[in-house]
Short mmCIF file of C-alpha atoms in Angstrom, two decimals:
data_model
loop_
_atom_site.label_atom_id
_atom_site.label_comp_id
_atom_site.label_asym_id
_atom_site.label_seq_id
_atom_site.Cartn_x
_atom_site.Cartn_y
_atom_site.Cartn_z
CA UNK A 179 -2.48 19.10 -0.50
CA UNK A 180 -1.89 15.83 -1.11
CA UNK A 181 1.70 15.33 -1.76
CA UNK A 182 2.62 16.32 1.98
CA UNK A 183 0.88 13.98 3.62
CA UNK A 184 2.79 11.18 4.58
CA UNK A 185 1.82 7.22 5.20
CA UNK A 186 -0.86 6.55 7.38
CA UNK A 187 -0.94 3.62 9.22
CA UNK A 188 -3.42 2.63 11.89
CA UNK A 189 -6.07 -0.02 12.83
CA UNK A 190 -8.84 -1.24 9.88
CA UNK A 191 -10.89 -0.12 12.25
CA UNK A 192 -10.22 3.56 11.85
CA UNK A 193 -9.75 4.08 8.37
CA UNK A 194 -12.99 6.16 8.21
CA UNK A 195 -11.40 9.02 10.58
CA UNK A 196 -9.28 9.68 6.89
CA UNK A 197 -12.18 10.09 4.47
CA UNK A 198 -12.11 13.69 2.99
CA UNK A 199 -7.66 14.19 1.52
CA UNK A 200 -8.73 13.47 -1.71
CA UNK A 201 -12.07 11.67 -3.42
CA UNK A 202 -10.48 8.62 -4.62
CA UNK A 203 -9.74 8.05 -1.14
CA UNK A 204 -12.65 8.51 0.13
CA UNK A 205 -14.01 6.08 -2.53
CA UNK A 206 -11.97 3.04 -1.24
CA UNK A 207 -12.12 4.19 2.59
CA UNK A 208 -16.10 3.12 1.80
CA UNK A 209 -15.37 0.13 0.03
CA UNK A 210 -12.92 -0.92 2.29
CA UNK A 211 -15.48 0.04 5.81
CA UNK A 212 -18.52 -1.92 4.95
CA UNK A 213 -16.85 -5.22 2.77
CA UNK A 214 -15.30 -8.76 4.60
CA UNK A 215 -12.05 -8.35 2.80
CA UNK A 216 -11.49 -12.13 3.25
CA UNK A 217 -14.32 -13.17 0.80
CA UNK A 218 -12.45 -11.16 -1.85
CA UNK A 219 -10.92 -13.73 -4.94
CA UNK A 220 -7.46 -13.47 -5.82
CA UNK A 221 -6.61 -11.22 -8.36
CA UNK A 222 -7.92 -8.05 -9.13
CA UNK A 223 -11.62 -6.37 -8.05
CA UNK A 224 -12.96 -3.72 -9.66
CA UNK A 225 -14.42 -0.59 -7.26
CA UNK A 226 -14.50 2.27 -9.24
CA UNK A 227 -13.07 1.22 -12.47
CA UNK A 228 -9.26 2.28 -13.34
CA UNK A 229 -9.70 4.58 -10.29
CA UNK A 230 -10.27 2.51 -7.64
CA UNK A 231 -9.75 -0.88 -7.35
CA UNK A 232 -7.68 -3.48 -4.71
CA UNK A 233 -5.53 -6.56 -5.96
CA UNK A 234 -5.21 -9.39 -3.36
CA UNK A 235 -2.80 -11.97 -3.56
CA UNK A 236 -0.28 -14.32 -1.32
CA UNK A 237 3.30 -13.88 -1.54
CA UNK A 238 6.21 -14.58 1.03
CA UNK A 239 7.72 -12.86 3.20
CA UNK A 240 11.87 -12.17 3.33
CA UNK A 241 14.89 -10.43 4.91
CA UNK A 242 14.59 -6.70 4.37
CA UNK A 243 17.74 -6.80 3.26
CA UNK A 244 16.24 -9.46 0.18
CA UNK A 245 13.84 -6.66 -0.12
CA UNK A 246 13.80 -2.80 -1.68
CA UNK A 247 11.94 0.50 -1.88
CA UNK A 248 8.98 0.52 -4.89
CA UNK A 249 7.43 3.36 -5.56
CA UNK A 250 4.37 4.60 -7.84
CA UNK A 251 3.34 7.95 -9.38
CA UNK A 252 -0.16 7.32 -9.74
CA UNK A 253 -1.47 5.47 -7.57
CA UNK A 254 -0.98 5.93 -3.61
CA UNK A 255 -1.45 1.82 -2.52
CA UNK A 256 -3.50 0.77 0.38
CA UNK A 257 -2.25 -2.63 1.88
CA UNK A 258 -3.47 -4.66 3.69
CA UNK A 259 -2.34 -8.48 5.89
CA UNK A 260 -5.68 -10.82 5.46
CA UNK A 261 -3.28 -13.71 6.85
CA UNK A 262 0.27 -13.44 7.86
CA UNK A 263 2.64 -10.17 9.57
CA UNK A 264 4.43 -8.37 7.13
CA UNK A 265 7.21 -5.50 8.11
CA UNK A 266 6.77 -2.13 5.47
CA UNK A 267 8.92 0.34 5.86
CA UNK A 268 8.41 3.54 4.22
CA UNK A 269 11.53 5.30 2.76
CA UNK A 270 13.16 9.84 2.99
CA UNK A 271 11.60 10.71 -0.56
CA UNK A 272 13.86 13.82 -0.56
CA UNK A 273 17.09 11.90 -1.18
CA UNK A 274 15.47 8.80 -2.86
CA UNK A 275 16.58 7.91 -6.13
CA UNK A 276 14.69 6.33 -8.78
CA UNK A 277 17.01 3.16 -10.28
CA UNK A 278 13.63 2.68 -12.91
CA UNK A 279 10.11 3.66 -13.48
CA UNK A 280 7.42 1.60 -15.70
CA UNK A 281 5.10 4.45 -16.51
CA UNK A 282 2.57 1.52 -18.05
CA UNK A 283 2.95 -0.57 -14.80
CA UNK A 284 3.36 2.59 -12.53
CA UNK A 285 6.45 0.83 -10.62
CA UNK A 286 9.67 1.84 -9.88
CA UNK A 287 12.14 0.81 -7.36
CA UNK A 288 14.28 2.98 -5.31
CA UNK A 289 16.97 3.64 -3.25
CA UNK A 290 16.74 5.35 0.06
CA UNK A 291 16.73 5.41 3.79
CA UNK A 292 14.50 4.17 5.72
CA UNK A 293 12.18 6.29 7.59
CA UNK A 294 9.95 4.39 9.50
CA UNK A 295 8.38 0.98 9.66
CA UNK A 296 5.47 -0.47 10.54
CA UNK A 297 4.69 -4.16 11.49
CA UNK A 298 0.92 -5.00 9.57
CA UNK A 299 -1.08 -8.04 10.49
CA UNK A 300 -4.81 -8.29 10.74
CA UNK A 301 -6.73 -5.86 11.23
CA UNK A 302 -4.35 -3.51 11.05
CA UNK A 303 -3.51 -1.20 7.29
CA UNK A 304 -0.41 1.50 5.86
CA UNK A 305 -1.46 4.42 3.18
CA UNK A 306 1.79 4.59 0.83
CA UNK A 307 1.59 8.02 -0.69
CA UNK A 308 2.19 8.18 -5.02
CA UNK A 309 5.57 8.81 -4.92
CA UNK A 310 6.37 7.76 -1.53
CA UNK A 311 9.18 5.03 -1.28
CA UNK A 312 7.97 2.11 0.60
CA UNK A 313 9.46 -1.82 1.38
CA UNK A 314 6.49 -4.32 1.84
CA UNK A 315 7.06 -7.74 2.81
CA UNK A 316 9.81 -8.00 5.03
CA UNK A 317 9.99 -10.75 7.59
CA UNK A 318 8.46 -10.20 11.07
CA UNK A 319 8.01 -13.63 11.95
CA UNK A 320 9.78 -17.63 10.80
CA UNK A 321 6.43 -18.10 9.72
CA UNK A 322 6.79 -15.99 5.94
CA UNK A 323 3.29 -16.74 4.19
CA UNK A 324 1.49 -13.63 3.22
CA UNK A 325 -2.26 -12.67 2.00
CA UNK A 326 -2.64 -9.48 1.28
CA UNK A 327 -4.31 -7.19 -0.19
CA UNK A 328 -3.69 -3.55 -1.78
CA UNK A 329 -5.88 -0.81 -2.84
CA UNK A 330 -4.37 0.64 -5.52
CA UNK A 331 -5.58 4.63 -5.63
CA UNK A 332 -5.36 6.64 -8.24
CA UNK A 333 -4.51 10.14 -7.64
#
């Protein structure tokens, strides 16, 4: 079952190894493997309507104490840094307490202990499963600028 899978962290060159978990994830993986992500415009790029789409954004990283865990119930995230390097933590969903959730935006805030942290940067990706708490945007260095793409995959 998909819900039993926890986050996946690997090199982008290996992403095709993760096909077969879920059909919409396969669509996202095929797109990522065949397109130059640095050529994507800022904002939303549709891959398969609301089933799979990509948001390209610029952001500033910050200390972990200034970031919080977020969750999504309808979508899993594939996060990829195009420029800059951040740390993304994943949290313990079993002890998670959701403090707020907006059904329309599929965005919630949660409190829980961290289980793992991954240093991102160009060439790496993380897949955070739906309902898996994750804390992106943690500063990995003095350079706080990030340009990243977040692939939203409907479950």
